[in-house]
Coordinates of C-alpha atoms in Angstrom, one line a residue:
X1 CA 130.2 -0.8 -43.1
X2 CA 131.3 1.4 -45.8
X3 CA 128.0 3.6 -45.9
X4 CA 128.8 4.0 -42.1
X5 CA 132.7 5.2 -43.3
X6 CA 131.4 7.1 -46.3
X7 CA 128.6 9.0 -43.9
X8 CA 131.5 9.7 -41.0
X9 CA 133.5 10.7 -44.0
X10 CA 130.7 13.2 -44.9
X11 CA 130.0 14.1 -41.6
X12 CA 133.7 15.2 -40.6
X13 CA 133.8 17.6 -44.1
X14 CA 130.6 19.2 -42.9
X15 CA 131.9 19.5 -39.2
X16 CA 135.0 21.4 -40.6
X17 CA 132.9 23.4 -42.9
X18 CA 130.6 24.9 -40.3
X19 CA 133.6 25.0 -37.9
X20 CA 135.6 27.3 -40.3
X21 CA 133.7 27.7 -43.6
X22 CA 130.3 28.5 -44.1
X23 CA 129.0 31.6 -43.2
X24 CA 125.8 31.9 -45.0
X25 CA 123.2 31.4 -43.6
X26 CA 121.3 28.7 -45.3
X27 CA 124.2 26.7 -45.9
X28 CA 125.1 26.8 -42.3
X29 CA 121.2 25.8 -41.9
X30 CA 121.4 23.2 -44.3
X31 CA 124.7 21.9 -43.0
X32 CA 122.8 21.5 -39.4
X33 CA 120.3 19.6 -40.4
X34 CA 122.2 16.7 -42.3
X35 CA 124.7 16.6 -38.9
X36 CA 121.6 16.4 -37.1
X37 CA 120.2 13.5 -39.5
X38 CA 124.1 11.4 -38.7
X39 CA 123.5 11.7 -35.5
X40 CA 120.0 10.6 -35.2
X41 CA 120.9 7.4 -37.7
X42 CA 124.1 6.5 -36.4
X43 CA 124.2 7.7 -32.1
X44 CA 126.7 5.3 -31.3
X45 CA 129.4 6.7 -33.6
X46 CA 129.4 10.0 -32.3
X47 CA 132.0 11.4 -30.4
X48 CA 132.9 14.9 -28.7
X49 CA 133.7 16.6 -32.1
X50 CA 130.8 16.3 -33.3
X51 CA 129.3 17.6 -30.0
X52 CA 131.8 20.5 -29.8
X53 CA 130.7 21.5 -33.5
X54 CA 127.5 22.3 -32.2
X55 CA 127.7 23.9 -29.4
X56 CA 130.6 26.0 -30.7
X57 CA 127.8 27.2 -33.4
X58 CA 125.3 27.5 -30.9
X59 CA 128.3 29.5 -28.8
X60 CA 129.6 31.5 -31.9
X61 CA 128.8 35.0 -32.8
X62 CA 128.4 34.4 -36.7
X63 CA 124.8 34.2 -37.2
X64 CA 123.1 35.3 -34.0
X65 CA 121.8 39.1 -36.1
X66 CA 120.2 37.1 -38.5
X67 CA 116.7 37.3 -38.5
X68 CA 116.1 33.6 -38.1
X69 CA 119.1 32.6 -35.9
X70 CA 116.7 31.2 -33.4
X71 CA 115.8 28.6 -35.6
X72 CA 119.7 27.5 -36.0
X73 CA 120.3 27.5 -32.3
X74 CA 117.6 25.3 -31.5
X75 CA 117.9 22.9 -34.6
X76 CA 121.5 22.4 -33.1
X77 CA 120.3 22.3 -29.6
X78 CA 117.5 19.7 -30.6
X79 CA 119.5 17.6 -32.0
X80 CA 122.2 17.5 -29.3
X81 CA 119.2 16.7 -26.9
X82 CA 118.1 13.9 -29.3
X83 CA 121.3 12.4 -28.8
X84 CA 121.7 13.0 -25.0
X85 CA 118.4 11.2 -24.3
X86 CA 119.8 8.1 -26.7
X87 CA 123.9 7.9 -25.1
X88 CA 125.0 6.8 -21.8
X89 CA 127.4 8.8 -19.7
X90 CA 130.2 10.3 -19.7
X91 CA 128.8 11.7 -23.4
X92 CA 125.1 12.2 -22.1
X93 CA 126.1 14.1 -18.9
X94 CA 128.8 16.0 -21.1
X95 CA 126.3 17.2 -23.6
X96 CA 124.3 18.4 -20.9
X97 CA 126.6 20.9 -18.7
X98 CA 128.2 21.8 -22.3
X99 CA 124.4 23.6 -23.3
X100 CA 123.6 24.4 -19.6
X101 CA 127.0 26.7 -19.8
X102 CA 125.9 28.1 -22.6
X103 CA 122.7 29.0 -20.9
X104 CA 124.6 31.4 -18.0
X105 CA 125.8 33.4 -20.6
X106 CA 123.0 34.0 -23.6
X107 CA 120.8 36.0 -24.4
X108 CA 117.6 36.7 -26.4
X109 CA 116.8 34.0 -29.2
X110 CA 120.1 32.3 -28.7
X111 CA 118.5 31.6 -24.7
X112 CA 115.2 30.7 -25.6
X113 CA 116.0 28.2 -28.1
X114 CA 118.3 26.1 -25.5
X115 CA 116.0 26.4 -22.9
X116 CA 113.0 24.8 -25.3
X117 CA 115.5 22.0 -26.2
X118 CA 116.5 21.2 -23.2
X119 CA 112.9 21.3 -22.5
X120 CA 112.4 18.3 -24.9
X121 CA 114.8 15.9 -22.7
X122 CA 112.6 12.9 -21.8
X123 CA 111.3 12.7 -18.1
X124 CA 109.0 10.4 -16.2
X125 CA 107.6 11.3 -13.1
X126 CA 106.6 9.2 -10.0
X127 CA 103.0 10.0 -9.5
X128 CA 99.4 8.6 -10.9
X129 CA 96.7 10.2 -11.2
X130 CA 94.2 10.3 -8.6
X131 CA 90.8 7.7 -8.8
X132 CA 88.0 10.7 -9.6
X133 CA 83.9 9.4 -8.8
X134 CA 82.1 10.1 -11.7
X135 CA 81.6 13.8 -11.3
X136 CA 78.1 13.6 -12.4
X137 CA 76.9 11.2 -9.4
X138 CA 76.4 14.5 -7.4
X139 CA 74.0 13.8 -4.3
X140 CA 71.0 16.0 -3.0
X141 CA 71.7 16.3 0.6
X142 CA 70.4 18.6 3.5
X143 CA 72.9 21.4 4.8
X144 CA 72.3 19.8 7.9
X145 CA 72.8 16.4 7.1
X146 CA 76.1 17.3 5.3
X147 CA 77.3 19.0 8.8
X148 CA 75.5 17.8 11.9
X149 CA 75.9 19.5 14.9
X150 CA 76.7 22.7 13.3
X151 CA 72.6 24.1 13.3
X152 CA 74.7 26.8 15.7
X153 CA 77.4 27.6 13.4
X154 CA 74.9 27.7 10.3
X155 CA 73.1 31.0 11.4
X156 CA 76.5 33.2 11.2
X157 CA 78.7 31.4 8.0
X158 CA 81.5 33.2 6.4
X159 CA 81.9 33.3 2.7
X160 CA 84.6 33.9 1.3
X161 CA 84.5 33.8 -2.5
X162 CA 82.5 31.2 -4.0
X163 CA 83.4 28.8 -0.5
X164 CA 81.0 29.4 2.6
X165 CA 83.2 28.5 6.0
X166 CA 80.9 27.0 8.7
X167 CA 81.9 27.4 12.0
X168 CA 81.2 24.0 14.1
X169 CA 82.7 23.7 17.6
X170 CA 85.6 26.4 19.1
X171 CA 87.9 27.1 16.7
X172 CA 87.0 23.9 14.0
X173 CA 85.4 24.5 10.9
X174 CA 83.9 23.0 7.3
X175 CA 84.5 24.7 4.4
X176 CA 82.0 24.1 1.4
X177 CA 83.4 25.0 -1.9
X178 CA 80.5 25.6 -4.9
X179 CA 80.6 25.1 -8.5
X180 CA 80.4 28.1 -10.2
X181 CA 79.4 26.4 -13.9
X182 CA 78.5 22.9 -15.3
X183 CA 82.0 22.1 -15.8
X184 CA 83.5 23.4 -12.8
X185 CA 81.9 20.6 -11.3
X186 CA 84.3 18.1 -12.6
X187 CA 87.0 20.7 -11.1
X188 CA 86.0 19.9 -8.0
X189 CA 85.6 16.1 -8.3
X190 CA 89.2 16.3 -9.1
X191 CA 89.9 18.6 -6.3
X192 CA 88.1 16.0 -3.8
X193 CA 90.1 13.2 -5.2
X194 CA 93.3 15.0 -5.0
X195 CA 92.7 15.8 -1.6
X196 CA 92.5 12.2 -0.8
X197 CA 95.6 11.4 -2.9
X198 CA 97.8 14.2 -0.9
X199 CA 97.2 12.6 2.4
X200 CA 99.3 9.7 1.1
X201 CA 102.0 11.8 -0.2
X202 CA 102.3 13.8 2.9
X203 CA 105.5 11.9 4.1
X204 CA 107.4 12.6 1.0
X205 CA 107.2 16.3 1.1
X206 CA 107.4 16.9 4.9
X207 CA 109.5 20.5 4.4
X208 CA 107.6 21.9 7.5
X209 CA 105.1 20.2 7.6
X210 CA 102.5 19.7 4.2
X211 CA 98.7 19.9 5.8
X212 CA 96.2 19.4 3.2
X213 CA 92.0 20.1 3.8
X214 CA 90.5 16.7 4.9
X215 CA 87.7 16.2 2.3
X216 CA 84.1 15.1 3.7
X217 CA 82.4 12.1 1.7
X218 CA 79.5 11.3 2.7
X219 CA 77.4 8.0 1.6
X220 CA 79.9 7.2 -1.0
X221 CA 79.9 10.7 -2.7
X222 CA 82.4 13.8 -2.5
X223 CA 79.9 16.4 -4.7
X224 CA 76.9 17.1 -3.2
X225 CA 73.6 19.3 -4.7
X226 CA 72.5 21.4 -1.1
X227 CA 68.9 21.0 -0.8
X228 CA 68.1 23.7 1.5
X229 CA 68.2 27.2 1.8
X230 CA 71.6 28.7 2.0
X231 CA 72.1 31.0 4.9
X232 CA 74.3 34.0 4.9
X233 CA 74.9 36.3 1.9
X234 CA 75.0 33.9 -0.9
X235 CA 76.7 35.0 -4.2
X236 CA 75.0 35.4 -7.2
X237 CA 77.2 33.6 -9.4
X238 CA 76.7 29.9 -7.8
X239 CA 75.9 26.7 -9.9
X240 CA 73.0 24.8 -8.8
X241 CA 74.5 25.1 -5.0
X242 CA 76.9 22.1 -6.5
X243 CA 79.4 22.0 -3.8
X244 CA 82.3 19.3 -2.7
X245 CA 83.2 19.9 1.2
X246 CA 86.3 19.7 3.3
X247 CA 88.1 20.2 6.7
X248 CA 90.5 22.9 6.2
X249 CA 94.0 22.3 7.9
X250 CA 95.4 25.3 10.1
X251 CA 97.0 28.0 8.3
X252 CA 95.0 27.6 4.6
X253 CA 93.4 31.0 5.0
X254 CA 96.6 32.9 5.8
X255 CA 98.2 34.0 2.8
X256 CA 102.1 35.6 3.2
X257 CA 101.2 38.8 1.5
X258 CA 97.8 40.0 3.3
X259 CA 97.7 43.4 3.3
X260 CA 95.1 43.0 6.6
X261 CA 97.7 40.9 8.6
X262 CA 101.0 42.0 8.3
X263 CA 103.5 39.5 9.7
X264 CA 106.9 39.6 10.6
X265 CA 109.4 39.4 7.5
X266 CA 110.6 35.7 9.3
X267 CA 106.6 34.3 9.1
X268 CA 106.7 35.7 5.7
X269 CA 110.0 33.9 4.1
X270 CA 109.0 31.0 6.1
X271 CA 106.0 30.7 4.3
X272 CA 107.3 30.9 0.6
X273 CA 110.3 28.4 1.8
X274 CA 108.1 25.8 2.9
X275 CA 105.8 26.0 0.0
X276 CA 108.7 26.3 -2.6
X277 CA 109.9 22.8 -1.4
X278 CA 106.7 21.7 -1.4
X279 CA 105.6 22.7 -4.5
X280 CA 109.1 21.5 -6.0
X281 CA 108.6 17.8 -4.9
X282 CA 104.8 17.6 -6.0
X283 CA 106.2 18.5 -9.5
X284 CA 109.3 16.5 -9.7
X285 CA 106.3 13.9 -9.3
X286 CA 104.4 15.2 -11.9
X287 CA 101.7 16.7 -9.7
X288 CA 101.2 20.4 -11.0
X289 CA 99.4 23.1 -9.4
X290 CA 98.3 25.5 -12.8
X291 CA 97.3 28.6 -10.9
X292 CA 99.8 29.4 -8.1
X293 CA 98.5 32.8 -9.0
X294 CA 95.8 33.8 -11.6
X295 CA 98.4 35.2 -14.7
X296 CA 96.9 36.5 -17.9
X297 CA 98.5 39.3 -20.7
X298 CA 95.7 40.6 -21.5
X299 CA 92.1 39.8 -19.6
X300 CA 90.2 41.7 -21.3
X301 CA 90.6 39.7 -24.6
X302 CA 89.8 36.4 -22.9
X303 CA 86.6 36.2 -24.9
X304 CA 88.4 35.6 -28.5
X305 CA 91.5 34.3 -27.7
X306 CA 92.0 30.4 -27.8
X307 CA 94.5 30.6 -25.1
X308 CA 91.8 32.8 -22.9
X309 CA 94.1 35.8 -22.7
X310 CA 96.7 33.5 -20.2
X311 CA 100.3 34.4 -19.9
X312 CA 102.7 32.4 -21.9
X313 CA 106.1 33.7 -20.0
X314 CA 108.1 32.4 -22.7
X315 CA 107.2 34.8 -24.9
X316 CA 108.1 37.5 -22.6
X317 CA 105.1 39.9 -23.2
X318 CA 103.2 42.5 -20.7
X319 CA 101.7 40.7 -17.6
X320 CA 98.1 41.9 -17.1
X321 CA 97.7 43.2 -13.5
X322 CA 100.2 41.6 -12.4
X323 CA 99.0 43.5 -8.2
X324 CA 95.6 42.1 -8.3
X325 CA 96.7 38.6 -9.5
X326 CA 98.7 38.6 -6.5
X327 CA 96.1 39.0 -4.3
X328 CA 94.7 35.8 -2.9
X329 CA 97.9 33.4 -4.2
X330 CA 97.2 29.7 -3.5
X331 CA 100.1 29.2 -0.9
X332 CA 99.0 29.7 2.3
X333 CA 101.0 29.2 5.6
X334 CA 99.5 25.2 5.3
X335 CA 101.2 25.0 2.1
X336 CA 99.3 24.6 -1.6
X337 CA 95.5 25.2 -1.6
X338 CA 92.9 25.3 -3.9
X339 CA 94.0 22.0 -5.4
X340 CA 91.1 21.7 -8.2
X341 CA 94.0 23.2 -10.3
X342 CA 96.5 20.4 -9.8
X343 CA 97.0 18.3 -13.0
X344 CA 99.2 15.3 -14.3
X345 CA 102.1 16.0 -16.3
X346 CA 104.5 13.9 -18.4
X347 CA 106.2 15.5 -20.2
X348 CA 109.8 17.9 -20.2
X349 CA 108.4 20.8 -22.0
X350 CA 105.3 20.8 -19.7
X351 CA 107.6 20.4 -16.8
X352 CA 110.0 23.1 -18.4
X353 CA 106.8 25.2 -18.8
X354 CA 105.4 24.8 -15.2
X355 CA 108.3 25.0 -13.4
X356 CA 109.0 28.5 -15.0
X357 CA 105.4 29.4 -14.3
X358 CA 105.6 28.6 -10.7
X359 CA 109.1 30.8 -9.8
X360 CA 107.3 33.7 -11.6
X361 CA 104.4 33.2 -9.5
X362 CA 106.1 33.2 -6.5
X363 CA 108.1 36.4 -7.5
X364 CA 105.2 38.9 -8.1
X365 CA 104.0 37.6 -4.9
X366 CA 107.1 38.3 -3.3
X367 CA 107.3 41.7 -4.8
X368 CA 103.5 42.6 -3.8
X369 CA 105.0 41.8 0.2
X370 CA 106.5 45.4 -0.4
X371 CA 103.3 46.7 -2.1
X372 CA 101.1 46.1 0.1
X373 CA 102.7 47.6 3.0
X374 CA 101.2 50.8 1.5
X375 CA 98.0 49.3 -0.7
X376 CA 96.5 52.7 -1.3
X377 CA 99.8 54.3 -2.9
X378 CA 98.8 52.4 -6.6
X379 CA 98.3 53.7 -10.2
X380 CA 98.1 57.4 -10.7
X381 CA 99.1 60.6 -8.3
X382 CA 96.8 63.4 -7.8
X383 CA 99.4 65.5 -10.2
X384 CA 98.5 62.5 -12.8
X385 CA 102.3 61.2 -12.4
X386 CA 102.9 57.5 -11.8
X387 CA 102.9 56.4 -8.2
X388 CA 106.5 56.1 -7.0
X389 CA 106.8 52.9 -4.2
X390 CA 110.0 51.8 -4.8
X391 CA 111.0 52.8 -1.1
X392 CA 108.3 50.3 -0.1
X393 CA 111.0 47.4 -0.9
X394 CA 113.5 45.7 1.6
X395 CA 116.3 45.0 -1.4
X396 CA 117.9 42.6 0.7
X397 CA 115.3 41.2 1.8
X398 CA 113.6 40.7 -1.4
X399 CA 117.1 39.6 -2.9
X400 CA 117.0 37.0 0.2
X401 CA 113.5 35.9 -0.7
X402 CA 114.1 35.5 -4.4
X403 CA 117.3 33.4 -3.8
X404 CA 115.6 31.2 -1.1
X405 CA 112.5 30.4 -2.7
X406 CA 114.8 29.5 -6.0
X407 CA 116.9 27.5 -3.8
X408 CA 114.0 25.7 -1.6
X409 CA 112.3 25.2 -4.8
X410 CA 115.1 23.7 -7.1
X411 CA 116.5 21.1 -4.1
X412 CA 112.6 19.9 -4.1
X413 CA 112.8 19.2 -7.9
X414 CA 116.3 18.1 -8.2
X415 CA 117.6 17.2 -4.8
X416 CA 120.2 19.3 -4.9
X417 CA 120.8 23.2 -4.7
X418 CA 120.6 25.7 -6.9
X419 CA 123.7 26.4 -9.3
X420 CA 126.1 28.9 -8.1
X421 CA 126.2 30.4 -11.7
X422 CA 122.4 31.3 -11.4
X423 CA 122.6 32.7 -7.9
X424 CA 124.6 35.3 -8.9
X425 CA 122.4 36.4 -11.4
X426 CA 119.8 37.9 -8.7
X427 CA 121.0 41.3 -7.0
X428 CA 121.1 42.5 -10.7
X429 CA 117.5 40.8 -11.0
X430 CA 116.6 42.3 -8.0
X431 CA 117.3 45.5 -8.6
X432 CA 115.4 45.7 -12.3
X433 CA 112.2 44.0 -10.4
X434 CA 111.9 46.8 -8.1
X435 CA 112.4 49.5 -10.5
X436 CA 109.5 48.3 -12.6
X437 CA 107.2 47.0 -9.1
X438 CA 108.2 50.1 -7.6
X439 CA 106.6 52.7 -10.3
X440 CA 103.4 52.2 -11.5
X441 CA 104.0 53.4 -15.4
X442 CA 102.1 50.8 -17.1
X443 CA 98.4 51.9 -16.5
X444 CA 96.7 51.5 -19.2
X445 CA 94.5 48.8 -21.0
X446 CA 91.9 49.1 -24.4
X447 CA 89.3 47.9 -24.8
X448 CA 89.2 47.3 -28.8
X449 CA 85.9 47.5 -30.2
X450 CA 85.8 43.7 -31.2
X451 CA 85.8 42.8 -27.5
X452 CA 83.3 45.1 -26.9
X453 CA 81.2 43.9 -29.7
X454 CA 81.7 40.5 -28.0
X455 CA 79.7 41.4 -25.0
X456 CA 76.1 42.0 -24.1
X457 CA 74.6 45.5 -23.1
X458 CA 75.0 44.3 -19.8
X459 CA 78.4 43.0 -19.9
X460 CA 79.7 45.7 -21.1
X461 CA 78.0 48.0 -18.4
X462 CA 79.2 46.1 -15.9
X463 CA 82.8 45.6 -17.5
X464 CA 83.1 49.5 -17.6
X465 CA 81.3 49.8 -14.2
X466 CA 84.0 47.7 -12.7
X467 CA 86.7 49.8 -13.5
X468 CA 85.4 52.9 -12.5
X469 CA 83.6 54.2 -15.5
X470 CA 80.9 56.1 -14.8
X471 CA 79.5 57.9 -17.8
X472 CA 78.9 54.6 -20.0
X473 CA 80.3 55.7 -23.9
X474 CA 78.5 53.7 -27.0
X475 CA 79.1 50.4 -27.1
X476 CA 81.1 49.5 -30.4
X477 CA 82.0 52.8 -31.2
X478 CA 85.5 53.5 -30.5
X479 CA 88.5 51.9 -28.4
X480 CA 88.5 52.7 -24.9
X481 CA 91.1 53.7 -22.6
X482 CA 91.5 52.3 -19.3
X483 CA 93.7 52.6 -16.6
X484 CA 93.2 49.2 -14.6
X485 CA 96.8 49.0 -13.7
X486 CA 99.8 48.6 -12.7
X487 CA 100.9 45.8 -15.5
X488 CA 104.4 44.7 -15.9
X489 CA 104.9 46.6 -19.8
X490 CA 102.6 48.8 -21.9
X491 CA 99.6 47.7 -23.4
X492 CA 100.0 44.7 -26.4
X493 CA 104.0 45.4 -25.7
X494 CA 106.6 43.3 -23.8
X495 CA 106.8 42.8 -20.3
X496 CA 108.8 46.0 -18.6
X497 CA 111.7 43.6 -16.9
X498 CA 112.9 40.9 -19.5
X499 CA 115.7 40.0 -16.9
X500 CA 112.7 38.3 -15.4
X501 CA 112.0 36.0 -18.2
X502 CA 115.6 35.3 -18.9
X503 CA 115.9 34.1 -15.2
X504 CA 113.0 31.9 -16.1
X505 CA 114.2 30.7 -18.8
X506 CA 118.0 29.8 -17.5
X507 CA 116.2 28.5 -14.2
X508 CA 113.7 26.0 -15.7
X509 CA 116.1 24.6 -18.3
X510 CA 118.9 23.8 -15.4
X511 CA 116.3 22.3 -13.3
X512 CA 114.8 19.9 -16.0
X513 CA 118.4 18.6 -17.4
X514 CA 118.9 18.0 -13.7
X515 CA 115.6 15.7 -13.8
X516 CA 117.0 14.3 -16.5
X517 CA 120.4 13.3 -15.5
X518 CA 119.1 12.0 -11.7
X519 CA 116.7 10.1 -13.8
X520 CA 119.4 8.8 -16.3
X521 CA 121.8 8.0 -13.8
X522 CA 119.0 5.6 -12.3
X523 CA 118.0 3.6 -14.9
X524 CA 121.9 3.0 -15.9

């Protein structure tokens, strides 16, 4: 008992120094860090001052010019998670709003270091993952044993991609998906088994209906090796003609942004609704789809880079073509597709991560509605001056679209809608997204002479080739310029609308504390 006296002794003189005293640096840092170690020894004799110590740092002023005051903010924010996830309400729930206010009205590192606490708040979601056949039991079958009937249907096939559609009887179809690598084949074991899973699920994420492909198995196997000759013009870059198969459901090959099938602005917001809900109460579950839309900040380095060249949103830096990643998004008018990208999280900072991941997504898709009202007004004028298409947008509309597909998406996660606070935030978002959408400034890509080094002869012909090269310089020689545009920021720079990322970062933190707390509140 008296080391429990003599450590709230302590801890009340160094909540009074940081309160009105210290303002160094180190000391404040060092004064953090032994609050932090009382509360993670001694939870249940903390109160509210203690709590209102930290977040008044975190709120305060003092430190936030100093060159590390990110790591302050979040050692403070950390440690008032810790204790969250350890207290019962009202103290839990109290901690909780007190950093999610704080979260409305920061900024820079003092944002991003409550968001990745808050990230850290335990969660445990619903789902299991799916029973996967051993991906390498693949069986040789016949094209025509695979589909019967369809000998017809087989002499005119559709590919699209790497999948070759097979037209069977009137408007009915099978869609065979191929392995474009050894492992990709496990991809698509998984993407068979998930099919299967989702056709269970379907009832608890009815927003409008959630139609998933039916998958074909056939003498006890989902991944089949096609014996015979594939008709049509098959692409080069198939694996062994490795292939899972499926019955696609209506609506999975039309996307809300085709630039070939313009649809009325209702279709359209219909479609990102229903697949924001959707895609909010498959994650809430901890079923993650990890490629709404293919997101990289720089491709070109994917090569020698251990993360592949992917975007990390939370460190806010240029997206990579952000157009042509918006191309064919995996949200159809059926709802989620392509589902050999769905994985099992279990985690908050994954969940914090995904969740910010998927509203970008669906963001740039909703800004390349506008674009591609005009697809051929992109990248560069004739007088070399950056193509202006910001009369392309609907601002209403897109505002409308942001907020309902933030709105949809949030109530799947948490059940509830989104906070007023955050709502208001997006006119002004709004307005910066289609100023940097809208003009097509950031063109330009190098290609540094390690990655070209990286690359056969060939490669790099075909590399250069691709992007409109048509005198081929020396390989290795110098950097090369490319305009392979538009990006969101210059080249190895930050993206060119931050108020993007700090909407990610305010919306993903609110929606995992709210996880958290629905959670909390029903185990007691």
């Amino acid at each position: 008992m008296r080391s429990l006296c003599h450590q709230q002794t302590e801890l009340g003189r160094t909540q009074a120094l940081i309160n009105h005293g210290i303002n160094d640096f180190s000391g404040a840092y060092m004064a953090v860090k032994y609050v932090a170690g009382c509360m993670d020894k001694y939870p249940d004799a903390i109160g509210t001052d203690t709590v209102n110590t930290l977040t008044g740092l975190i709120r305060s002023p003092r430190f936030e010019h100093q060159k590390q005051s990110y790591f302050l903010f979040n050692e403070a924010a950390e440690a008032l998670i810790r204790l969250a996830a350890r207290v019962r309400e009202p103290l839990s729930q109290g901690i909780i709003q007190a950093l999610n206010d704080i979260l409305y009205t920061s900024h820079g590192k003092r944002l991003r270091a409550v968001n990745q606490a808050l990230g850290e708040l335990p969660w445990e979601p619903a789902a299991s993952d799916p029973w996967v056949m051993d991906p390498l039991s693949v069986l040789p079958v016949d094209l025509n044993g695979l589909v019967p009937g369809s000998a017809a249907g087989l002499k005119k096939p559709r590919w699209q991609g790497r999948s070759m559609i097979i037209n069977t009887s009137g408007s009915a179809c099978v869609v065979l998906k191929f392995a474009t690598s050894a492992d990709n084949i496990t991809d698509l074991a998984r993407e068979a088994a998930w099919l299967s899973r989702l056709q269970n699920l379907r009832g608890d994420m009815a927003a409008g209906g959630f139609d998933t492909p039916v998958p074909i198995e056939h003498k006890g196997h989902r991944v089949f090796n096609i014996t015979s000759e594939l008709p049509g013009d098959t692409p080069p870059f198939l694996y062994r003609q490795t292939c899972i198969a499926f019955l696609p459901c209506p609506g999975y090959y039309e996307y809300p942004n085709d630039p070939e099938c313009f649809q009325p602005m209702s279709w359209i917001r219909h479609v990102f609704i229903k697949n924001a809900r959707i895609l909010g109460q498959m994650t809430v579950k901890g079923i993650v789809h990890t490629a709404l839309i293919p997101l990289f900040h720089n491709r070109v380095q994917q090569r020698r880079r251990n993360d592949q060249g992917a975007y990390l949103w939370e460190h806010a830096g240029r997206l990579d073509q952000w157009l042509d990643s918006c191309q064919y998004p995996n949200f159809a008018r059926s709802g989620p597709r392509d589902f050999e990208h769905i994985q099992q999280i279990d985690t908050g900072a994954r969940l914090r991560h995904y969740i910010g991941e998927h509203l970008l997504s669906f963001i740039l898709v909703i800004g390349s509605v506008f674009r591609n009202k005009a697809p051929d007004r992109r990248g560069l004028t004739p007088a070399a001056t950056p193509e202006d298409t910001r009369d392309l947008f609907d601002r209403a509309a897109f505002e409308s679209m942001i907020a309902d597909v933030s709105d949809n998406y949030f109530k799947g996660l948490c059940k509830t809608g989104l906070p007023q606070e955050l709502l208001q935030t997006i006119p002004r978002l709004t307005r910066e997204l289609i100023q940097t959408m809208g003009y097509d400034e950031h063109m330009e890509e190098v290609l540094r002479i390690q990655d070209q080094n990286r690359m056969t002869k060939e490669q790099y012909q075909q590399f250069l080739h691709q992007r409109g090269i048509k005198t081929i310089p020396p390989k290795g020689q110098t950097d090369i310029l490319l305009n392979t545009g538009p990006h969101l920021g210059g080249f190895n720079q930050s993206i060119s609308v931050p108020e993007l990322i700090e909407y990610l970062f305010r919306f993903s933190a609110l929606a995992v504390s709210h996880c958290f707390l629905n959670g909390h509140r029903l185990s007691g």
